[in-house]
Coordinates of N, CA and C in Angstrom, one line a residue:
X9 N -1.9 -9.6 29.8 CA -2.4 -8.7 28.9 C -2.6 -9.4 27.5
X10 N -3.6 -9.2 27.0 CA -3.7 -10.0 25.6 C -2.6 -9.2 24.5
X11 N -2.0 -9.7 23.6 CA -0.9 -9.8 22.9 C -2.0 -9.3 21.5
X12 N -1.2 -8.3 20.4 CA -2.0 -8.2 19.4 C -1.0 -8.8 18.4
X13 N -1.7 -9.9 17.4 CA -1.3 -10.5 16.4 C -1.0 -10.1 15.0
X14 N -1.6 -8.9 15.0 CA -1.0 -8.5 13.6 C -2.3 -7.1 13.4
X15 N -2.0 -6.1 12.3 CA -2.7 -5.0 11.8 C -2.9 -5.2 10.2
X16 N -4.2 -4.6 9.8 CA -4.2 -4.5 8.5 C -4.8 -3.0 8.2
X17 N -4.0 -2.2 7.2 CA -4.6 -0.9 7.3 C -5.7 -0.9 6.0
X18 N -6.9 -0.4 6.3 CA -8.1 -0.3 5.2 C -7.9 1.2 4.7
X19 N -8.1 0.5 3.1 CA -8.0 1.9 2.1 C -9.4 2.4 1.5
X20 N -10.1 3.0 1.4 CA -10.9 3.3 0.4 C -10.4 3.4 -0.9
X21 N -11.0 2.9 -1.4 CA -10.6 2.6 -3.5 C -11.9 2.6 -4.6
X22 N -11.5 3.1 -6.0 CA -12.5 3.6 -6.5 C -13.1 2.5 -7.1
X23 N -12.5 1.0 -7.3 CA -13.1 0.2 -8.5 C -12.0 -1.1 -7.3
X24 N -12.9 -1.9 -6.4 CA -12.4 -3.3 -5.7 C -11.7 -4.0 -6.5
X25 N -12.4 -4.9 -7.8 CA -11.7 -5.4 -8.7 C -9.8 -5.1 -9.4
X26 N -10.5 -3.7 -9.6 CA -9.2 -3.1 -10.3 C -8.2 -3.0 -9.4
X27 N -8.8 -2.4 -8.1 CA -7.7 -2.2 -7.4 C -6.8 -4.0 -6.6
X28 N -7.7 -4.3 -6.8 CA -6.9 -6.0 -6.1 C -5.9 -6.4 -7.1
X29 N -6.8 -6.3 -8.9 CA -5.3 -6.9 -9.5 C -4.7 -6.1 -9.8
X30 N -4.4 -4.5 -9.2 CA -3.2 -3.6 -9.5 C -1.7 -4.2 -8.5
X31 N -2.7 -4.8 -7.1 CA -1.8 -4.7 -5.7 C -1.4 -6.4 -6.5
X32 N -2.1 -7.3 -6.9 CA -1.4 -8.6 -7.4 C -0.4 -8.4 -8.2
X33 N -0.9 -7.6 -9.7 CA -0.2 -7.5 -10.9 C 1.4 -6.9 -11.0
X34 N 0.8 -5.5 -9.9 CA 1.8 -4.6 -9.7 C 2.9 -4.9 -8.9
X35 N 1.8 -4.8 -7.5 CA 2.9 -4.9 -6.3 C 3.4 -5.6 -5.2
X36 N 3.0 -7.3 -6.7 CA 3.0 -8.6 -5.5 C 1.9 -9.2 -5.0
X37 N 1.0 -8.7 -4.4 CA 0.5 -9.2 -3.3 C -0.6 -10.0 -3.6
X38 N -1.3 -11.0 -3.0 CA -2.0 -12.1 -3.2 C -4.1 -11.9 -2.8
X39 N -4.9 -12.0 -3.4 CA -5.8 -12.3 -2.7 C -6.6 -13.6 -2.9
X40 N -7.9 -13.9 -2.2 CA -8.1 -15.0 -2.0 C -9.9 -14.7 -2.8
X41 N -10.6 -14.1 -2.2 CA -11.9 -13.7 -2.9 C -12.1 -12.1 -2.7
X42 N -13.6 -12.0 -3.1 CA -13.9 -10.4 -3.2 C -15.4 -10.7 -1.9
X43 N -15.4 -9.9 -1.9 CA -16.5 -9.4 -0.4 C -17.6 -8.9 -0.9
X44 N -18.9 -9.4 -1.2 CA -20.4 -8.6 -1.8 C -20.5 -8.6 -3.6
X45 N -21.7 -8.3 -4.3 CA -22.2 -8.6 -5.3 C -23.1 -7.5 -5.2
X46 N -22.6 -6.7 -6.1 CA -20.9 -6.4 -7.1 C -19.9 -6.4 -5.6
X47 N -19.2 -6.7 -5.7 CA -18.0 -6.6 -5.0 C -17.6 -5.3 -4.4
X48 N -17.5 -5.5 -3.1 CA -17.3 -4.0 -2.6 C -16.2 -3.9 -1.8
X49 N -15.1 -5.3 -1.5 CA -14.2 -5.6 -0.3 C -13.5 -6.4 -0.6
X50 N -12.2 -6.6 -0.3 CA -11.1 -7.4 -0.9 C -10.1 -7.4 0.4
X51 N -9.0 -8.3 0.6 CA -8.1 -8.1 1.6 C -7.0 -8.8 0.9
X52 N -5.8 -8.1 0.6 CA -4.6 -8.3 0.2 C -3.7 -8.6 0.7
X53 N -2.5 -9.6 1.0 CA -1.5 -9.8 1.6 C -0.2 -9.8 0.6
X54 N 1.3 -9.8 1.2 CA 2.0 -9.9 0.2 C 3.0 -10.5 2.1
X55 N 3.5 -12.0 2.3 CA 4.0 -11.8 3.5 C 3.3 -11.3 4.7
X56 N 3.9 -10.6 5.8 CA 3.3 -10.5 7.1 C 2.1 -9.0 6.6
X57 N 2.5 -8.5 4.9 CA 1.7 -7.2 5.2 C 0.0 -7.3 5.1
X58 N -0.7 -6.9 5.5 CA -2.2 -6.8 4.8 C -2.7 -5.7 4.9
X59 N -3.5 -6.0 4.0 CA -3.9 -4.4 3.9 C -5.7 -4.5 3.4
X60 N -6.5 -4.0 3.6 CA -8.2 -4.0 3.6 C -8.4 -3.2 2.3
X61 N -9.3 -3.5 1.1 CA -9.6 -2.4 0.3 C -10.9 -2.6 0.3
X62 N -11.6 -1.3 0.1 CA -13.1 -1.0 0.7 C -13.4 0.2 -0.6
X63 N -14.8 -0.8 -1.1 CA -15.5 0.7 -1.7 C -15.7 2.1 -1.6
X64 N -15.1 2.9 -2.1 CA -15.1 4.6 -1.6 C -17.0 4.8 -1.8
X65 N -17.6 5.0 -0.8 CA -18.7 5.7 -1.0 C -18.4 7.0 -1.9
X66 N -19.7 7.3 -2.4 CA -19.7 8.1 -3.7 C -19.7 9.8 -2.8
X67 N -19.8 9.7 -1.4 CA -19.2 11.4 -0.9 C -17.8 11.0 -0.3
X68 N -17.2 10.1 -0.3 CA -15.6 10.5 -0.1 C -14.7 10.3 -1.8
X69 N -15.3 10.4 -2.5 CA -14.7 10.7 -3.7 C -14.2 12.2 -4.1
X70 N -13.8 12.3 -5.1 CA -12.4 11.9 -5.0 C -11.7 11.5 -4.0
X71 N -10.8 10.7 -3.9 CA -9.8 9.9 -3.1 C -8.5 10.7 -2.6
X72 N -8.5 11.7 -1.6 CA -7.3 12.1 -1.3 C -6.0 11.7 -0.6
X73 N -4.7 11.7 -1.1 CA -3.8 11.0 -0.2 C -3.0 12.0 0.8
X74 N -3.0 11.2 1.8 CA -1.9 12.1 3.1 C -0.5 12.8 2.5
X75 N -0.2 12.9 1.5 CA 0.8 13.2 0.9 C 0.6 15.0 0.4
X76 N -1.2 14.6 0.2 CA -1.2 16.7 -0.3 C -1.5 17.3 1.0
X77 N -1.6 16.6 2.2 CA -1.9 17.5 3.3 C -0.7 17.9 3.9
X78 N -0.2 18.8 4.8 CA 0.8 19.7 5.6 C 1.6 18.4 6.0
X79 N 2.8 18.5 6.0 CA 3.2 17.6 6.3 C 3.9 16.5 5.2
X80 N 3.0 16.1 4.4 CA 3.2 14.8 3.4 C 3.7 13.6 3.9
X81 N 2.9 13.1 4.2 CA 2.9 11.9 5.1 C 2.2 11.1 4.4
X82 N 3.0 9.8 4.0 CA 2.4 8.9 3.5 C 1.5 8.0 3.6
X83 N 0.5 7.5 3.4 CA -1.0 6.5 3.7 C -0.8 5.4 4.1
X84 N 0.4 4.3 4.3 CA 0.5 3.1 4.4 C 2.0 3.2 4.5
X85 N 2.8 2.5 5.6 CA 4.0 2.0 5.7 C 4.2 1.0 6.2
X86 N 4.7 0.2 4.8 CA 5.3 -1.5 5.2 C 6.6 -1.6 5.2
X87 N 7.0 -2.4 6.0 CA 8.0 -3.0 6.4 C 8.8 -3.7 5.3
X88 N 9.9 -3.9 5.2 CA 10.3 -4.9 3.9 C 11.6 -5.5 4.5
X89 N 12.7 -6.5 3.4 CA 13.8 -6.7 4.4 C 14.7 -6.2 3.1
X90 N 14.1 -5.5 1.7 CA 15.1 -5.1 1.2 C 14.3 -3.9 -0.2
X91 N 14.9 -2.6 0.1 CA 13.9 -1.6 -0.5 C 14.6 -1.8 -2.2
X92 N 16.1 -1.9 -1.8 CA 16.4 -1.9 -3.1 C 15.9 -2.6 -4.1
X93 N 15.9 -4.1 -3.6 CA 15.6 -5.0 -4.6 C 13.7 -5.0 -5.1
X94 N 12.9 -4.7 -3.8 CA 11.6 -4.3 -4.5 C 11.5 -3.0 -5.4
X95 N 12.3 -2.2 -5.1 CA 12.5 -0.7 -6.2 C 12.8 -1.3 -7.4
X96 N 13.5 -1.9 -7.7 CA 14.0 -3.1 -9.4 C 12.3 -4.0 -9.5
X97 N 12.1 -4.6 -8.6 CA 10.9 -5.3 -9.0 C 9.8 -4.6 -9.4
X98 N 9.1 -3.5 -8.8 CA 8.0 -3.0 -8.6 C 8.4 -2.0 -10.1
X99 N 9.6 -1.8 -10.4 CA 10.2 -0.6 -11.6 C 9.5 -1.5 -12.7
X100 N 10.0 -2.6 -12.9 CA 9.7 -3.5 -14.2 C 8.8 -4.0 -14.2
X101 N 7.6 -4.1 -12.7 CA 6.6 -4.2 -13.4 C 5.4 -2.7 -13.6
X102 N 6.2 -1.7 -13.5 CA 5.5 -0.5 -14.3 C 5.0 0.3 -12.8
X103 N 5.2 0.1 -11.7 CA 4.9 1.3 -11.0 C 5.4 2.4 -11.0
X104 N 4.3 3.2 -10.2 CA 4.5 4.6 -9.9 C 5.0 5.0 -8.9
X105 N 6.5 5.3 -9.1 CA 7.4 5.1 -8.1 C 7.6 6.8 -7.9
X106 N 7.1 7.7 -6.9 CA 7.3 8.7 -6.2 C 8.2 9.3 -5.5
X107 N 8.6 8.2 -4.6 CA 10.5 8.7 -4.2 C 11.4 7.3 -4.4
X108 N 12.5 7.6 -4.9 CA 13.0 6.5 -5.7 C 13.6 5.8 -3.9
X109 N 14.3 5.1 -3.8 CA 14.9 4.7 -2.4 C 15.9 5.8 -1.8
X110 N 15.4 5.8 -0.7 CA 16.2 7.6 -0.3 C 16.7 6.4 1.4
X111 N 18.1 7.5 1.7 CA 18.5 6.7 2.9 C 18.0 7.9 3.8
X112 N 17.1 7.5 5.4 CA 16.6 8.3 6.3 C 17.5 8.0 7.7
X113 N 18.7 8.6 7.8 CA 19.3 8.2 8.6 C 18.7 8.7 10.1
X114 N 17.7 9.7 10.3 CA 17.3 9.9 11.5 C 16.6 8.8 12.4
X115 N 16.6 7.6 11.3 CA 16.2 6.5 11.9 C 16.7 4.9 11.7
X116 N 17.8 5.5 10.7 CA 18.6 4.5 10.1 C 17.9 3.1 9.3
X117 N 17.1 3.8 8.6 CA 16.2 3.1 7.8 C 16.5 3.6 6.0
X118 N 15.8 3.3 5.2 CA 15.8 3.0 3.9 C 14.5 3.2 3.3
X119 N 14.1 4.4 2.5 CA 12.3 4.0 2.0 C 12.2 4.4 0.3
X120 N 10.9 3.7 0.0 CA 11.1 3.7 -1.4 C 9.3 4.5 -1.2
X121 N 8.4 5.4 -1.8 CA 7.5 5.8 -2.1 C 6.8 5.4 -3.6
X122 N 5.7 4.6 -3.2 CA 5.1 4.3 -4.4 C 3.5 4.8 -4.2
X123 N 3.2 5.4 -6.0 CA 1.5 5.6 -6.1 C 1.0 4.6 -6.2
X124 N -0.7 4.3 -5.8 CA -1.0 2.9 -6.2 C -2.1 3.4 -7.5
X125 N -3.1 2.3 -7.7 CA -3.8 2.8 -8.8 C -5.2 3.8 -8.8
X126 N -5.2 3.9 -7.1 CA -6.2 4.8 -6.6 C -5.2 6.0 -6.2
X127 N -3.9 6.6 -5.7 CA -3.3 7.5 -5.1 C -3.1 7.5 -4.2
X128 N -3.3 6.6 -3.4 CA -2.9 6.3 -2.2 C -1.4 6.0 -2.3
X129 N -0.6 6.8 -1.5 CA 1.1 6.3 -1.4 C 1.1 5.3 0.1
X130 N 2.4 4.5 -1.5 CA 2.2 3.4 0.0 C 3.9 3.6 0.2
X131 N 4.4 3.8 1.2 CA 6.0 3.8 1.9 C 6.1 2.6 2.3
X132 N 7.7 1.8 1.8 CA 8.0 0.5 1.6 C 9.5 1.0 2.7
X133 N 9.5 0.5 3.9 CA 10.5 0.7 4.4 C 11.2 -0.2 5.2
X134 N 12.9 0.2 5.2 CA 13.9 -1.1 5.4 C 14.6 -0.7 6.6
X135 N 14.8 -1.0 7.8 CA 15.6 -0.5 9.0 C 17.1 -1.6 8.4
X136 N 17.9 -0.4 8.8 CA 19.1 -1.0 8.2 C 19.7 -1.0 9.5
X137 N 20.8 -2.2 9.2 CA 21.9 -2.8 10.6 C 23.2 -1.8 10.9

């Protein structure tokens, strides 16, 4: 059976540029170029995460996050090997930190909730030993 190598989840975002050096500036993560002229596509990594950012066509504007729908469920969940220490990093450098690091023992994990510069919440989570 072929083996799958990795996932990247694609976001819709209002401005490619902005949003690439929010996810560098802000929340670590690295890119390499921009996709089209004017730029409409970007792909982010920070480590094993990636993540796709993609022009919001002008009818899915405004940008809504899984967080106002039933439920509140967050748009993106990465993996980390330590919530605390990114909660101090991502604090100082000025995010929008939505749930500060909460312990979820129905799964014996750790998560930290951050906004990004479009609204999209991204869930930073740690399975503890």
């Amino acid at each position: 059976m072929v083996q799958f190598t990795g996932v990247a989840a694609q976001l819709f975002v209002n401005d490619v540029i902005e949003s690439a050096e929010y996810y560098r500036d802000v929340l670590g993560f690295s890119f390499d170029r921009f996709f089209g002229d004017p730029p409409v596509f970007v792909g982010v990594d920070r480590g094993a995460a990636k993540l796709l950012l993609k022009s919001a066509p002008e009818d899915r504007k405004p940008l809504v996050s899984n967080t106002t729908s039933p439920g509140g469920f967050t748009d993106v969940y990465i993996y980390c090997d330590d919530v605390m220490a990114l909660a101090s990093e991502l604090r100082a450098k000025g995010a929008e930190i939505v749930v500060e690091p909460v312990d979820r023992p129905i799964y014996n994990g750790r998560e930290l909730h951050v906004r990004d510069c479009n609204g999209w919440v991204l869930c930073f989570g740690q399975l503890m030993d």
